[in-house]
Amino acid sequence: MKQISTRFSIAVHALSLIAMSPNDCTGDFIAGSVNTNPVIIRRIIGMLKKEGLVDVRPGVGGASLLKSPDQITLLDVYRAVNATEKDQLFRIHDEPNIKCPVGRNIEHVLQTELRDAQSVMEQRLAQTTLDDLIIKFQ
């Protein structure tokens, strides 16, 4: 099973920095805090911009939130950065043996459970705002 992309945690990190230090938030500043390459930050900030979560100032650089931190949920961020492949948190292994009763039915039986689990996770992410996290950072 693949893990959720690190784009999600990096995006939450970046948005939290932007909310807490709006005047300092250039790509290099964020990259220094995340401890990653600024190119990765620019890609993620681009995804967040496309979803209307941030604005990027050309020239001098820097980013700002387009919504207040209490209006940005973790689900918004999760979806903005395409944290899972094809909106599927869980995947079923390829080509199980159809001659086996388990192999023949595993996808059908397990898919409902996995969709339900993803739904519960997404509901939980929808309940947590960026502001909820920022309070814990201080």
C-alpha atoms as a PDB file:
ATOM      1  CA  MET A   1       0.000   0.000   0.000  1.00  0.00           C
ATOM      2  CA  LYS A   2       1.297   3.422  -0.876  1.00  0.00           C
ATOM      3  CA  GLN A   3       1.383   6.050   1.799  1.00  0.00           C
ATOM      4  CA  ILE A   4      -0.395   9.337   1.434  1.00  0.00           C
ATOM      5  CA  SER A   5       1.913  11.660  -0.453  1.00  0.00           C
ATOM      6  CA  THR A   6       4.134  13.913   1.638  1.00  0.00           C
ATOM      7  CA  ARG A   7       2.695  16.785  -0.402  1.00  0.00           C
ATOM      8  CA  PHE A   8      -0.094  16.846   2.175  1.00  0.00           C
ATOM      9  CA  SER A   9       2.106  17.399   5.226  1.00  0.00           C
ATOM     10  CA  ILE A  10       4.323  19.838   3.321  1.00  0.00           C
ATOM     11  CA  ALA A  11       1.257  21.813   2.217  1.00  0.00           C
ATOM     12  CA  VAL A  12      -0.068  21.968   5.792  1.00  0.00           C
ATOM     13  CA  HIS A  13       3.387  23.062   6.964  1.00  0.00           C
ATOM     14  CA  ALA A  14       3.550  25.792   4.310  1.00  0.00           C
ATOM     15  CA  LEU A  15       0.040  27.082   4.973  1.00  0.00           C
ATOM     16  CA  SER A  16       0.734  27.186   8.707  1.00  0.00           C
ATOM     17  CA  LEU A  17       3.889  29.239   8.121  1.00  0.00           C
ATOM     18  CA  ILE A  18       2.052  31.613   5.813  1.00  0.00           C
ATOM     19  CA  ALA A  19      -0.653  32.110   8.436  1.00  0.00           C
ATOM     20  CA  MET A  20       1.827  32.655  11.266  1.00  0.00           C
ATOM     21  CA  SER A  21       4.482  34.693   9.388  1.00  0.00           C
ATOM     22  CA  PRO A  22       2.730  36.323   6.437  1.00  0.00           C
ATOM     23  CA  ASN A  23       5.492  38.866   5.757  1.00  0.00           C
ATOM     24  CA  ASP A  24       8.307  36.311   5.616  1.00  0.00           C
ATOM     25  CA  CYS A  25       6.765  33.622   3.457  1.00  0.00           C
ATOM     26  CA  THR A  26       8.869  33.327   0.383  1.00  0.00           C
ATOM     27  CA  GLY A  27       9.485  29.930  -1.160  1.00  0.00           C
ATOM     28  CA  ASP A  28      12.999  29.911   0.286  1.00  0.00           C
ATOM     29  CA  PHE A  29      11.723  30.683   3.787  1.00  0.00           C
ATOM     30  CA  ILE A  30       9.168  27.867   3.597  1.00  0.00           C
ATOM     31  CA  ALA A  31      11.721  25.476   2.078  1.00  0.00           C
ATOM     32  CA  GLY A  32      14.087  26.247   4.968  1.00  0.00           C
ATOM     33  CA  SER A  33      11.435  25.376   7.524  1.00  0.00           C
ATOM     34  CA  VAL A  34      10.324  22.220   5.707  1.00  0.00           C
ATOM     35  CA  ASN A  35      13.988  21.393   5.006  1.00  0.00           C
ATOM     36  CA  THR A  36      13.401  20.649   1.351  1.00  0.00           C
ATOM     37  CA  ASN A  37      14.195  22.045  -2.067  1.00  0.00           C
ATOM     38  CA  PRO A  38      12.417  25.328  -2.966  1.00  0.00           C
ATOM     39  CA  VAL A  39      11.280  23.733  -6.260  1.00  0.00           C
ATOM     40  CA  ILE A  40       9.116  21.294  -4.285  1.00  0.00           C
ATOM     41  CA  ILE A  41       7.630  24.200  -2.332  1.00  0.00           C
ATOM     42  CA  ARG A  42       6.868  26.118  -5.533  1.00  0.00           C
ATOM     43  CA  ARG A  43       5.038  23.097  -6.976  1.00  0.00           C
ATOM     44  CA  ILE A  44       2.939  22.634  -3.857  1.00  0.00           C
ATOM     45  CA  ILE A  45       2.217  26.362  -3.530  1.00  0.00           C
ATOM     46  CA  GLY A  46       1.115  26.266  -7.181  1.00  0.00           C
ATOM     47  CA  MET A  47      -1.363  23.493  -6.362  1.00  0.00           C
ATOM     48  CA  LEU A  48      -2.680  25.467  -3.382  1.00  0.00           C
ATOM     49  CA  LYS A  49      -2.987  28.586  -5.547  1.00  0.00           C
ATOM     50  CA  LYS A  50      -4.930  26.677  -8.193  1.00  0.00           C
ATOM     51  CA  GLU A  51      -7.455  25.652  -5.515  1.00  0.00           C
ATOM     52  CA  GLY A  52      -7.845  29.238  -4.267  1.00  0.00           C
ATOM     53  CA  LEU A  53      -6.126  28.752  -0.913  1.00  0.00           C
ATOM     54  CA  VAL A  54      -3.140  31.075  -1.450  1.00  0.00           C
ATOM     55  CA  ASP A  55      -2.053  34.026  -3.534  1.00  0.00           C
ATOM     56  CA  VAL A  56       1.526  34.421  -4.683  1.00  0.00           C
ATOM     57  CA  ARG A  57       3.108  37.843  -5.092  1.00  0.00           C
ATOM     58  CA  PRO A  58       5.188  38.085  -8.254  1.00  0.00           C
ATOM     59  CA  GLY A  59       8.518  39.879  -8.187  1.00  0.00           C
ATOM     60  CA  VAL A  60       9.435  40.177  -4.520  1.00  0.00           C
ATOM     61  CA  GLY A  61       7.779  36.846  -3.930  1.00  0.00           C
ATOM     62  CA  GLY A  62       5.902  35.591  -0.970  1.00  0.00           C
ATOM     63  CA  ALA A  63       2.547  34.032  -0.443  1.00  0.00           C
ATOM     64  CA  SER A  64      -0.570  34.926   1.489  1.00  0.00           C
ATOM     65  CA  LEU A  65      -3.716  33.056   2.446  1.00  0.00           C
ATOM     66  CA  LEU A  66      -6.864  33.801   0.466  1.00  0.00           C
ATOM     67  CA  LYS A  67      -9.066  32.475   3.282  1.00  0.00           C
ATOM     68  CA  SER A  68      -8.710  32.841   7.005  1.00  0.00           C
ATOM     69  CA  PRO A  69      -7.093  29.851   8.765  1.00  0.00           C
ATOM     70  CA  ASP A  70     -10.400  28.942  10.408  1.00  0.00           C
ATOM     71  CA  GLN A  71     -11.944  28.475   6.948  1.00  0.00           C
ATOM     72  CA  ILE A  72      -9.280  26.126   5.569  1.00  0.00           C
ATOM     73  CA  THR A  73      -9.796  22.505   6.533  1.00  0.00           C
ATOM     74  CA  LEU A  74      -7.292  19.709   6.302  1.00  0.00           C
ATOM     75  CA  LEU A  75      -9.632  18.113   3.774  1.00  0.00           C
ATOM     76  CA  ASP A  76      -9.292  21.229   1.581  1.00  0.00           C
ATOM     77  CA  VAL A  77      -5.513  20.822   1.686  1.00  0.00           C
ATOM     78  CA  TYR A  78      -5.663  17.056   1.170  1.00  0.00           C
ATOM     79  CA  ARG A  79      -7.735  17.511  -1.965  1.00  0.00           C
ATOM     80  CA  ALA A  80      -5.749  20.499  -3.248  1.00  0.00           C
ATOM     81  CA  VAL A  81      -2.479  18.578  -3.377  1.00  0.00           C
ATOM     82  CA  ASN A  82      -3.924  15.320  -4.686  1.00  0.00           C
ATOM     83  CA  ALA A  83      -2.579  13.454  -1.680  1.00  0.00           C
ATOM     84  CA  THR A  84      -3.795  10.090  -2.965  1.00  0.00           C
ATOM     85  CA  GLU A  85      -3.667   8.512  -6.362  1.00  0.00           C
ATOM     86  CA  LYS A  86      -6.969   8.834  -8.253  1.00  0.00           C
ATOM     87  CA  ASP A  87      -8.789   9.750  -5.034  1.00  0.00           C
ATOM     88  CA  GLN A  88      -8.159   6.261  -3.668  1.00  0.00           C
ATOM     89  CA  LEU A  89      -6.439   5.994  -0.338  1.00  0.00           C
ATOM     90  CA  PHE A  90      -6.398   2.201  -0.562  1.00  0.00           C
ATOM     91  CA  ARG A  91      -5.674   0.030  -3.559  1.00  0.00           C
ATOM     92  CA  ILE A  92      -6.285  -3.655  -4.125  1.00  0.00           C
ATOM     93  CA  HIS A  93      -3.396  -5.739  -5.396  1.00  0.00           C
ATOM     94  CA  ASP A  94      -3.422  -6.634  -9.081  1.00  0.00           C
ATOM     95  CA  GLU A  95      -4.517  -9.953 -10.536  1.00  0.00           C
ATOM     96  CA  PRO A  96      -5.484 -12.132  -7.590  1.00  0.00           C
ATOM     97  CA  ASN A  97      -5.987 -15.807  -8.433  1.00  0.00           C
ATOM     98  CA  ILE A  98      -9.586 -16.143  -9.641  1.00  0.00           C
ATOM     99  CA  LYS A  99      -9.519 -19.900  -9.022  1.00  0.00           C
ATOM    100  CA  CYS A 100      -9.352 -19.167  -5.295  1.00  0.00           C
ATOM    101  CA  PRO A 101     -12.605 -18.124  -3.523  1.00  0.00           C
ATOM    102  CA  VAL A 102     -10.746 -15.343  -1.699  1.00  0.00           C
ATOM    103  CA  GLY A 103      -8.863 -14.186  -4.794  1.00  0.00           C
ATOM    104  CA  ARG A 104     -12.045 -14.174  -6.849  1.00  0.00           C
ATOM    105  CA  ASN A 105     -13.935 -12.013  -4.328  1.00  0.00           C
ATOM    106  CA  ILE A 106     -11.331  -9.936  -2.500  1.00  0.00           C
ATOM    107  CA  GLU A 107     -11.810  -6.745  -4.487  1.00  0.00           C
ATOM    108  CA  HIS A 108     -15.595  -6.738  -4.239  1.00  0.00           C
ATOM    109  CA  VAL A 109     -15.635  -7.629  -0.527  1.00  0.00           C
ATOM    110  CA  LEU A 110     -12.831  -5.322   0.574  1.00  0.00           C
ATOM    111  CA  GLN A 111     -13.673  -2.295  -1.582  1.00  0.00           C
ATOM    112  CA  THR A 112     -16.725  -1.316   0.495  1.00  0.00           C
ATOM    113  CA  GLU A 113     -14.748  -1.477   3.726  1.00  0.00           C
ATOM    114  CA  LEU A 114     -11.927   0.582   2.283  1.00  0.00           C
ATOM    115  CA  ARG A 115     -14.263   3.231   0.850  1.00  0.00           C
ATOM    116  CA  ASP A 116     -15.939   3.524   4.255  1.00  0.00           C
ATOM    117  CA  ALA A 117     -12.554   3.893   5.984  1.00  0.00           C
ATOM    118  CA  GLN A 118     -11.516   6.630   3.560  1.00  0.00           C
ATOM    119  CA  SER A 119     -14.825   8.386   4.096  1.00  0.00           C
ATOM    120  CA  VAL A 120     -14.332   8.411   7.875  1.00  0.00           C
ATOM    121  CA  MET A 121     -10.805   9.783   7.454  1.00  0.00           C
ATOM    122  CA  GLU A 122     -12.034  12.533   5.127  1.00  0.00           C
ATOM    123  CA  GLN A 123     -14.813  13.445   7.560  1.00  0.00           C
ATOM    124  CA  ARG A 124     -12.195  13.820  10.293  1.00  0.00           C
ATOM    125  CA  LEU A 125      -9.992  15.996   8.081  1.00  0.00           C
ATOM    126  CA  ALA A 126     -13.022  18.177   7.315  1.00  0.00           C
ATOM    127  CA  GLN A 127     -13.455  18.839  11.044  1.00  0.00           C
ATOM    128  CA  THR A 128      -9.932  20.187  11.548  1.00  0.00           C
ATOM    129  CA  THR A 129      -9.008  23.661  10.388  1.00  0.00           C
ATOM    130  CA  LEU A 130      -5.646  25.232   9.882  1.00  0.00           C
ATOM    131  CA  ASP A 131      -6.468  27.473  12.828  1.00  0.00           C
ATOM    132  CA  ASP A 132      -6.895  24.368  15.051  1.00  0.00           C
ATOM    133  CA  LEU A 133      -3.302  23.413  14.248  1.00  0.00           C
ATOM    134  CA  ILE A 134      -1.804  26.882  14.525  1.00  0.00           C
ATOM    135  CA  ILE A 135      -3.005  27.145  18.119  1.00  0.00           C
ATOM    136  CA  LYS A 136      -0.970  24.023  18.917  1.00  0.00           C
ATOM    137  CA  PHE A 137       2.216  25.434  17.321  1.00  0.00           C
ATOM    138  CA  GLN A 138       2.399  28.419  19.657  1.00  0.00           C
END
